[in-house]
Tab-separated table of C-alpha atoms in Angstrom:
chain	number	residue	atom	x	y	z
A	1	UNK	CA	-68.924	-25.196	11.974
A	2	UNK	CA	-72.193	-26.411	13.342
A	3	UNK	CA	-75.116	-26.959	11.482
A	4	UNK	CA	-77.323	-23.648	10.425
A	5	UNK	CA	-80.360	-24.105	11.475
A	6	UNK	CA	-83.455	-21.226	10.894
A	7	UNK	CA	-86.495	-22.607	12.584
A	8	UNK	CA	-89.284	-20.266	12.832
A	9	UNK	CA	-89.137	-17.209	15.272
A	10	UNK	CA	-89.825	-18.242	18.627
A	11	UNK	CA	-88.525	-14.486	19.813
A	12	UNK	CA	-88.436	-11.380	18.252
A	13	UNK	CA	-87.345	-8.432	18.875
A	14	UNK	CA	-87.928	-4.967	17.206
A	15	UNK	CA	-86.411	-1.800	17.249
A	16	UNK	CA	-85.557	-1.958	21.203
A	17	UNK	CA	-84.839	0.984	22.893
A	18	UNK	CA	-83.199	0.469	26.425
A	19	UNK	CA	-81.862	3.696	28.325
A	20	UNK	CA	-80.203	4.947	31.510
A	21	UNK	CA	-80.220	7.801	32.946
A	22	UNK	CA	-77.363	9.901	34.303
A	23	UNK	CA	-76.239	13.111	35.851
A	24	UNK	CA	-74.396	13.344	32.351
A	25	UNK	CA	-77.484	12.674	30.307
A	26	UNK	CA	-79.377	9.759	28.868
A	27	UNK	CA	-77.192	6.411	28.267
A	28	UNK	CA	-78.469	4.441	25.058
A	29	UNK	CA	-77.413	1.075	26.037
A	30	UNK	CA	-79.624	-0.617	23.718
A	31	UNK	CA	-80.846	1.746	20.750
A	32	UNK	CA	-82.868	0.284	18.153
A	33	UNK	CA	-82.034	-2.878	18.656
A	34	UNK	CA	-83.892	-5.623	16.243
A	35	UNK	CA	-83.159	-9.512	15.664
A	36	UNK	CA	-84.825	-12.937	16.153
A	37	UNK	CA	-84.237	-16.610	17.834
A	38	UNK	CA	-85.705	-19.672	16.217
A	39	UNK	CA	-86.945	-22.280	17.938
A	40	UNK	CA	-84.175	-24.855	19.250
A	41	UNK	CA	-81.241	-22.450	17.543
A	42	UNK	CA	-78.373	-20.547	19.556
A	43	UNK	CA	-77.537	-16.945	18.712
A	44	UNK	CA	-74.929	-15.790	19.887
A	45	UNK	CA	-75.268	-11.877	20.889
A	46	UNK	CA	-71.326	-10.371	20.453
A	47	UNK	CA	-69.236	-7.011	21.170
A	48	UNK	CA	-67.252	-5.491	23.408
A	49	UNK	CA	-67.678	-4.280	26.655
A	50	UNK	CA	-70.336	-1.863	27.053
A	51	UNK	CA	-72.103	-2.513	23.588
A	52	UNK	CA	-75.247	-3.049	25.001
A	53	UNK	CA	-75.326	-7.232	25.096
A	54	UNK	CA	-76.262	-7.462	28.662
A	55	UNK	CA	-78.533	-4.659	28.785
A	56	UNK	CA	-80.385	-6.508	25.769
A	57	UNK	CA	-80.181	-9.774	27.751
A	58	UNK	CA	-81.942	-7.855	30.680
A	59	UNK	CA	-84.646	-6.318	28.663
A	60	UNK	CA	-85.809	-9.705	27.255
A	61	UNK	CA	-86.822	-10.629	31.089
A	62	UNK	CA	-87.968	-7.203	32.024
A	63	UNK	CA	-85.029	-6.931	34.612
A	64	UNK	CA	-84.128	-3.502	33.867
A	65	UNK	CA	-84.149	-1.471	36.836
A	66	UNK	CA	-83.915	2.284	37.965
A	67	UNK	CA	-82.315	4.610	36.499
A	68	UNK	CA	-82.749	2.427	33.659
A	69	UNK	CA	-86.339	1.655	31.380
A	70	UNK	CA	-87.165	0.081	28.204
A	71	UNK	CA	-88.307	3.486	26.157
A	72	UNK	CA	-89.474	1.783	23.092
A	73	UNK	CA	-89.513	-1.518	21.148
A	74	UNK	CA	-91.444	-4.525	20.972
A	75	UNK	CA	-90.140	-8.044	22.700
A	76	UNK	CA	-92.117	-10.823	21.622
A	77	UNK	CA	-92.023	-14.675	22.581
A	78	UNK	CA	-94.362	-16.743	20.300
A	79	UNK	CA	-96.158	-14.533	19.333
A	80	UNK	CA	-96.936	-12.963	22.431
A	81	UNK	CA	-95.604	-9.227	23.264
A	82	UNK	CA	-93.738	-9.023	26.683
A	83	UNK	CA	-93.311	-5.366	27.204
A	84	UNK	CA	-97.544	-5.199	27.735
A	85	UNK	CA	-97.651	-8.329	30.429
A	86	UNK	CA	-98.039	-6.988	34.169
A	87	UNK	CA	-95.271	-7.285	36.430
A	88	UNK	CA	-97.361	-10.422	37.673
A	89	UNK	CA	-97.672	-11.873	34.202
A	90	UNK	CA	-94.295	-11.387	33.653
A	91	UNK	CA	-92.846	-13.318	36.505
A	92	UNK	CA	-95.118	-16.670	35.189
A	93	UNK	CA	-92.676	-15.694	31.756
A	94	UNK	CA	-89.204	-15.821	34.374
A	95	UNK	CA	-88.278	-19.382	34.540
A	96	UNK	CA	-91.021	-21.159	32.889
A	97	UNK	CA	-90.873	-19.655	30.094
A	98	UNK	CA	-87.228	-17.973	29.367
A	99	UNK	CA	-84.575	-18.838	31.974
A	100	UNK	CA	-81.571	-16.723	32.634
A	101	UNK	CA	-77.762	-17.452	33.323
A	102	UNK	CA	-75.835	-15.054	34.121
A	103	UNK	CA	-72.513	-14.396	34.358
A	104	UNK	CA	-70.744	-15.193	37.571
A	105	UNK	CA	-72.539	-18.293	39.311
A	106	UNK	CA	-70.422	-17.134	42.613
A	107	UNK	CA	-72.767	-14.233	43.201
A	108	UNK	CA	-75.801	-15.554	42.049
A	109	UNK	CA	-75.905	-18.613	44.063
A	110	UNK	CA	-76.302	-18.197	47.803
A	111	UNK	CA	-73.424	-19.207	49.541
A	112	UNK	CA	-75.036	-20.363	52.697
A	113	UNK	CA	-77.711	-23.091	50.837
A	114	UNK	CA	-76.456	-26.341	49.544
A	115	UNK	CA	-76.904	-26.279	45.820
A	116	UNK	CA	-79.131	-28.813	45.586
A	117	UNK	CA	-81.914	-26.780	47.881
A	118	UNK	CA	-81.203	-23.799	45.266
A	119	UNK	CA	-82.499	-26.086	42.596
A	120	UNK	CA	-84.965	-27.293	44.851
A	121	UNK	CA	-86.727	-24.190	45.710
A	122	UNK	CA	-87.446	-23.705	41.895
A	123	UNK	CA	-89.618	-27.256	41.595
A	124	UNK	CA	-91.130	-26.836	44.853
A	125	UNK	CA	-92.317	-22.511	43.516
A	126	UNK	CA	-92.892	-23.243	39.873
A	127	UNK	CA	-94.252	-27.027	39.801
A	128	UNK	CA	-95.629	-27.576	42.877
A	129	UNK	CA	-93.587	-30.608	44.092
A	130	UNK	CA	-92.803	-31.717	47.483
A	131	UNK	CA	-89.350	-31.873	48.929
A	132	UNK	CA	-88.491	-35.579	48.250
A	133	UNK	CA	-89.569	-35.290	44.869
A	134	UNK	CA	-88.080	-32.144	44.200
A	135	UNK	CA	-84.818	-33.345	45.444
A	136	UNK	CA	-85.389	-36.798	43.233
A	137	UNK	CA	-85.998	-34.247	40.156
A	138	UNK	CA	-82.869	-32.032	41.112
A	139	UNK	CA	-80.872	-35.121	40.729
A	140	UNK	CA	-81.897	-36.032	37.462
A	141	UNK	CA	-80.737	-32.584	36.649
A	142	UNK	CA	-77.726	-31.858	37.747
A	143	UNK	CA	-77.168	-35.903	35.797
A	144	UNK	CA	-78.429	-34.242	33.025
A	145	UNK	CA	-76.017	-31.224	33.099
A	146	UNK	CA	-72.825	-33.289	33.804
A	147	UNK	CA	-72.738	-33.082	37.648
A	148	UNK	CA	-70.664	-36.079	38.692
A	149	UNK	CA	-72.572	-37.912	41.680
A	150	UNK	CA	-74.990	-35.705	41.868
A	151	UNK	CA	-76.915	-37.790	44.690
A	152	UNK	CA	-73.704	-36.467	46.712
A	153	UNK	CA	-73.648	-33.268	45.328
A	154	UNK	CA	-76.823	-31.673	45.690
A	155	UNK	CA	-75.814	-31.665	49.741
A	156	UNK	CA	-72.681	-29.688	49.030
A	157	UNK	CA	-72.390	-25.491	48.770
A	158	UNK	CA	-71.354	-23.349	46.562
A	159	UNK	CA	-67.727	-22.874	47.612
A	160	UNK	CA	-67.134	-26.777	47.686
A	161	UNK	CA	-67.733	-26.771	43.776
A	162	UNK	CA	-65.406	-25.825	41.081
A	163	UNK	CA	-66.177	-22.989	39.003
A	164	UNK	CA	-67.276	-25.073	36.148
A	165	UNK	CA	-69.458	-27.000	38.567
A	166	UNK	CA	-71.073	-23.983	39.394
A	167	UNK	CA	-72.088	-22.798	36.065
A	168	UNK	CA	-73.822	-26.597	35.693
A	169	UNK	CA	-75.147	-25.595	38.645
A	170	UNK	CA	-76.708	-22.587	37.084
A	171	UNK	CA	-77.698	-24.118	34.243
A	172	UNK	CA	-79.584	-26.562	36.335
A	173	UNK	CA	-81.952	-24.025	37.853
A	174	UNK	CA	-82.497	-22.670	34.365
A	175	UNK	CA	-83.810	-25.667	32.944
A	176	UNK	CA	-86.014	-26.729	35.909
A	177	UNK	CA	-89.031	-25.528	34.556
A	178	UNK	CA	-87.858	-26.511	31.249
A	179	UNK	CA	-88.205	-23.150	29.330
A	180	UNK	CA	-88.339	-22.312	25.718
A	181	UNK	CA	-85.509	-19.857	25.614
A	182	UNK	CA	-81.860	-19.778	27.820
A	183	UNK	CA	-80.110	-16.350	27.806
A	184	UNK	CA	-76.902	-17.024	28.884
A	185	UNK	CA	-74.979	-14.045	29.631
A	186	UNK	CA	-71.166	-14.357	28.899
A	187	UNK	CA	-71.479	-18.281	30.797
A	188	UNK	CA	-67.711	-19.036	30.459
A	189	UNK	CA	-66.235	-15.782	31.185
A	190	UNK	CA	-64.193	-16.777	34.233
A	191	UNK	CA	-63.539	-20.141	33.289
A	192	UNK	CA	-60.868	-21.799	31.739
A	193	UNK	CA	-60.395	-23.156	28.310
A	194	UNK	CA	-60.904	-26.583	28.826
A	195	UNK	CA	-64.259	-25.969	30.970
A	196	UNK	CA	-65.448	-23.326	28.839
A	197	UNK	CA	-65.525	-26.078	25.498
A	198	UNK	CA	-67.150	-28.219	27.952
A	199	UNK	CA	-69.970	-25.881	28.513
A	200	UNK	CA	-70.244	-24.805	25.412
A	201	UNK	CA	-70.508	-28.663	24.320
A	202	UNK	CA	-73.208	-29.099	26.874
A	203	UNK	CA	-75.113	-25.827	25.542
A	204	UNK	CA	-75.520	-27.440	22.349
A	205	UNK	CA	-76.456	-30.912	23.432
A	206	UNK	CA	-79.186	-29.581	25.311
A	207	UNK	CA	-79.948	-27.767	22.606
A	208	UNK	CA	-80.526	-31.169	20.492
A	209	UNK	CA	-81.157	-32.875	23.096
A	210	UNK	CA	-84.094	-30.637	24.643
A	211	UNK	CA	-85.001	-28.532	21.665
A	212	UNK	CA	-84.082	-25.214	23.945
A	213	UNK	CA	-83.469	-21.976	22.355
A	214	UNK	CA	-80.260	-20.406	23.469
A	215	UNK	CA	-78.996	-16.834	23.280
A	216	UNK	CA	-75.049	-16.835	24.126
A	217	UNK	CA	-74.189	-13.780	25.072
A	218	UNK	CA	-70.179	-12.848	24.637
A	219	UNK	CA	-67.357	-10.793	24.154
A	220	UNK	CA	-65.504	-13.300	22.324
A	221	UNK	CA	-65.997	-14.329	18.701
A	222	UNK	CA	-63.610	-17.647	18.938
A	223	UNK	CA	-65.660	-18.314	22.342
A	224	UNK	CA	-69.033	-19.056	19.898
A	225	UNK	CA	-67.125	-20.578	16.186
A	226	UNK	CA	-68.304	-24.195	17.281
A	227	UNK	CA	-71.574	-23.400	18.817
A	228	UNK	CA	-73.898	-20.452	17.665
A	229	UNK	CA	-76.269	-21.057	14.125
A	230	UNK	CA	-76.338	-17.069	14.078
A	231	UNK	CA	-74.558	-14.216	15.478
A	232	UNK	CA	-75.222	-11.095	16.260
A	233	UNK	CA	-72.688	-8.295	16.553
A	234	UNK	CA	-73.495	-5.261	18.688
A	235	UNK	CA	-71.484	-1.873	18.709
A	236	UNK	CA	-72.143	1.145	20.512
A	237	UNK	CA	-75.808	-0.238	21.504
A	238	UNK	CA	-76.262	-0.768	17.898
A	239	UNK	CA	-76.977	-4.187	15.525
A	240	UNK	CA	-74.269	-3.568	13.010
A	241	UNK	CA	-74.071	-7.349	11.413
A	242	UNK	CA	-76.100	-9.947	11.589
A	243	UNK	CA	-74.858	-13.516	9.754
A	244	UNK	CA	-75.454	-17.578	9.738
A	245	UNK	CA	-71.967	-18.509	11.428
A	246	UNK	CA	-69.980	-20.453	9.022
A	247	UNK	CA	-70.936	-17.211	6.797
A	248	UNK	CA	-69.734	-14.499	9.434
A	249	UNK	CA	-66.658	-16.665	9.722
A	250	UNK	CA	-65.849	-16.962	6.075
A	251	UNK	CA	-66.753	-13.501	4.731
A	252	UNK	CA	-67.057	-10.777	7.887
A	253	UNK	CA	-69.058	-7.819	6.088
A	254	UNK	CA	-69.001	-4.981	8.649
A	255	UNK	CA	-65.446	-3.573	9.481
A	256	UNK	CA	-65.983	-4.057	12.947
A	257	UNK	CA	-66.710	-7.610	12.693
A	258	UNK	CA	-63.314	-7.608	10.211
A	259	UNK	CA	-61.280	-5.944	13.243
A	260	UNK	CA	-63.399	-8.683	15.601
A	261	UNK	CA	-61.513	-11.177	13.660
A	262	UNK	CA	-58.260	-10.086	13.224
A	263	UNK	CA	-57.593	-9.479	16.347
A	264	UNK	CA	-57.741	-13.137	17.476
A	265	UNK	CA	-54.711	-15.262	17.641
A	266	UNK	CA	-53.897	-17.067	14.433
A	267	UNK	CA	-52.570	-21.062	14.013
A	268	UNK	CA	-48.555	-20.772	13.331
A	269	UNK	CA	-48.325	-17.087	14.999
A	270	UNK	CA	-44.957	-16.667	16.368
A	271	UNK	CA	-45.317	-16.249	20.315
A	272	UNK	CA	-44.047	-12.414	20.328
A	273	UNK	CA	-45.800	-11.659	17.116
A	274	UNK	CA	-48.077	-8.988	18.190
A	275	UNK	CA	-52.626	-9.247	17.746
A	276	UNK	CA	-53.910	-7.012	15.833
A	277	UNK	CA	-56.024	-4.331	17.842
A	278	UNK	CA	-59.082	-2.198	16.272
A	279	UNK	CA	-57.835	1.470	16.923
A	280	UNK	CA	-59.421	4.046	18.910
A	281	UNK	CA	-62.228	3.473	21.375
A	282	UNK	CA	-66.186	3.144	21.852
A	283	UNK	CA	-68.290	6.329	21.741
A	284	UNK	CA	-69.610	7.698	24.527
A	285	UNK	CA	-72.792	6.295	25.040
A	286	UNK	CA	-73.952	9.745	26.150
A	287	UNK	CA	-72.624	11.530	23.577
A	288	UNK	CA	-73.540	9.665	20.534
A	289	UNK	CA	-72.824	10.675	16.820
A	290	UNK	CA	-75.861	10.946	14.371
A	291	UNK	CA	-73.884	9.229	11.909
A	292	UNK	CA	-72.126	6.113	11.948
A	293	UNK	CA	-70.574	5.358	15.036
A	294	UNK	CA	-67.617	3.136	14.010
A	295	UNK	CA	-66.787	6.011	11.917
A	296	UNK	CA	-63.953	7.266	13.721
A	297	UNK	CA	-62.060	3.863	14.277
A	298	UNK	CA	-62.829	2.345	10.582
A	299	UNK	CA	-60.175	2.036	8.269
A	300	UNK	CA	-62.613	2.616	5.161
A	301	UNK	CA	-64.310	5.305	6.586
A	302	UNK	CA	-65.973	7.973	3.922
A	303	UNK	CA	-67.603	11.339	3.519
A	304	UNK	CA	-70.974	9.858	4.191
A	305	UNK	CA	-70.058	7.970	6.536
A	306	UNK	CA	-70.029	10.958	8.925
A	307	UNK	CA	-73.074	12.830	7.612
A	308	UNK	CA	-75.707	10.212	7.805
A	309	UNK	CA	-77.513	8.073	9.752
A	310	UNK	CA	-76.692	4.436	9.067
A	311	UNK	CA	-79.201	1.587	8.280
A	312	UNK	CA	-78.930	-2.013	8.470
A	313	UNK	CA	-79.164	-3.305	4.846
A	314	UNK	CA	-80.373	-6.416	4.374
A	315	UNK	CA	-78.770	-9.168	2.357
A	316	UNK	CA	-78.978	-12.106	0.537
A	317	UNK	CA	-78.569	-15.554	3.011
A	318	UNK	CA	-79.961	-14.409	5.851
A	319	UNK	CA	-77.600	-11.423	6.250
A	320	UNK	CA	-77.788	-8.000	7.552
A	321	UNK	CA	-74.732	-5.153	7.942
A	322	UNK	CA	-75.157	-1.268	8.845
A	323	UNK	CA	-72.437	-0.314	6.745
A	324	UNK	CA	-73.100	2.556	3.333
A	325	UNK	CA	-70.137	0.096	1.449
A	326	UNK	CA	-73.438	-2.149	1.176
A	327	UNK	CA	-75.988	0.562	0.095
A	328	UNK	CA	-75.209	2.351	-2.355
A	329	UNK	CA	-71.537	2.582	-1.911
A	330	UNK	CA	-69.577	5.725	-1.717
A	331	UNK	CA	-70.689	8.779	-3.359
């Protein structure tokens, strides 16, 4: 496991409230939602499909749009609180300050620019350079991320690269303007093993390297064993665990985070031996319960467990679970 590392907060966020709305009724994507990133540490952000991660991610760079709108909460980046800045103010923030990946670098790269003008364009808006120097600077980059000859390719487009080339494209414009804070959302999704240990090696050596803050954003627990200090596990738009990683890893406290687990593939398995799979399915986020929302798909559900709002109970080492068995226990 990598090192844990706590510096002090560089973000923080507090009770975040993100929301859509729908013909159906109001969508809690993010409800509640509290944790922080230290300075120069990587958090990875984790759930399935709908928890809420991306939404989250969004909210941190004010990039939630219609129907959607941060309701309530506080964002803050050293100190300073986000969610008061003017629209103005808050684009300074974008790429100076906290730099986004996201997902799929196929649709966020323009197909009909070279890659190197992409990265270009950002030193030439945000630092004032000209074009020879911007393209000198772009090259020290893309070196920096990996990107073999990168005098050659900063000429070539987006459809010339491999998809692993791309992504070190896109983590080239992030760190232009050399910001505090990456939010990488789910950055090796669509690639394949190999590549994705490869950028997840390079997140953390420019980590060291840089002393950037990085919040990994990802379906996939195994994806983040090697990189992340923390995680954070989201369900139903919810924090249910928070945990150093070697911790989380050794001792899962939340029965989610226990299903999480067991469901990846296991040294020795036999190759027909089938995963284990958490039953049941997410709430509607429209339709939430006013107790605990795992209830219905944990195995050690209780009485209470279905009459009463759940809080996140803090605990020794850094550690945090919404889950009664660490309250006061059954009753």
């Amino acid at each position: 496991m990598t090192e844990t590392l706590r510096a002090g907060p560089l973000l923080q966020i507090r009770d975040l409230c993100t929301v859509f709305e729908s013909p159906d009724g109001l969508v809690r994507a993010a409800d509640g939602v509290s944790f922080d990133v230290g300075e120069s540490e990587i958090v990875a952000l984790v759930g399935e499909s709908g928890c809420g991660k991306s939404a989250t991610a969004l909210s941190i760079l004010r990039l939630i749009d219609p129907p959607g709108r941060i309701a309530s909460g506080s964002i803050r980046l050293r100190e300073r609180e986000l969610l008061t800045l003017t629209e103005r103010e808050m684009r300074a923030v974008r790429g100076r300050e906290i730099a986004m990946v996201f997902q799929e670098p196929t649709t966020a790269l323009n197909p009909l620019m070279t890659v190197g003008r992409q990265v270009m364009e950002v030193f030439q808006v945000h630092q004032d350079l000209g074009r020879s120097a911007a393209r000198r600077t772009t090259v020290e980059v893309f070196r920096m991320v990996g990107i073999p000859a990168p005098e050659q390719r900063v000429d070539q487009y987006p459809h010339q690269l491999s998809g692993g080339m791309r992504q070190r494209v896109m983590l080239a414009m992030a760190l232009a303007c050399r910001p505090a804070l990456i939010v990488a959302d789910e950055p090796t999704t669509a690639l394949d093993v190999t590549i994705q240990a490869q950028i997840l090696d390079l997140l953390d050596k420019l980590r060291r390297d840089l002393r950037v803050a990085i919040l990994l954003i990802t379906h996939d627990l195994a994806v983040v064993a090697e990189t992340a200090q923390r995680i954070v596990v989201m369900y139903a738009g919810q924090v249910v665990e928070t945990s150093p990683c070697g911790d989380l890893f050794r001792e899962p406290l939340h029965p989610y985070t226990q299903g999480l687990l067991a469901s990846l593939p296991r040294p020795g398995m036999r190759p027909d031996e089938p995963l284990h799979a958490i039953r049941g399915a997410v709430p509607d986020l429209r339709r939430l319960p006013a107790w605990c929302r795992f209830a219905d798909r944990c195995p050690r559900v209780f009485d209470r467990c279905t009459e009463e709002s759940v809080p996140l109970v803090e605990r020794p080492s850094g550690r945090s679970v919404r889950c009664f068995l660490y309250a006061e226990g059954p009753r």
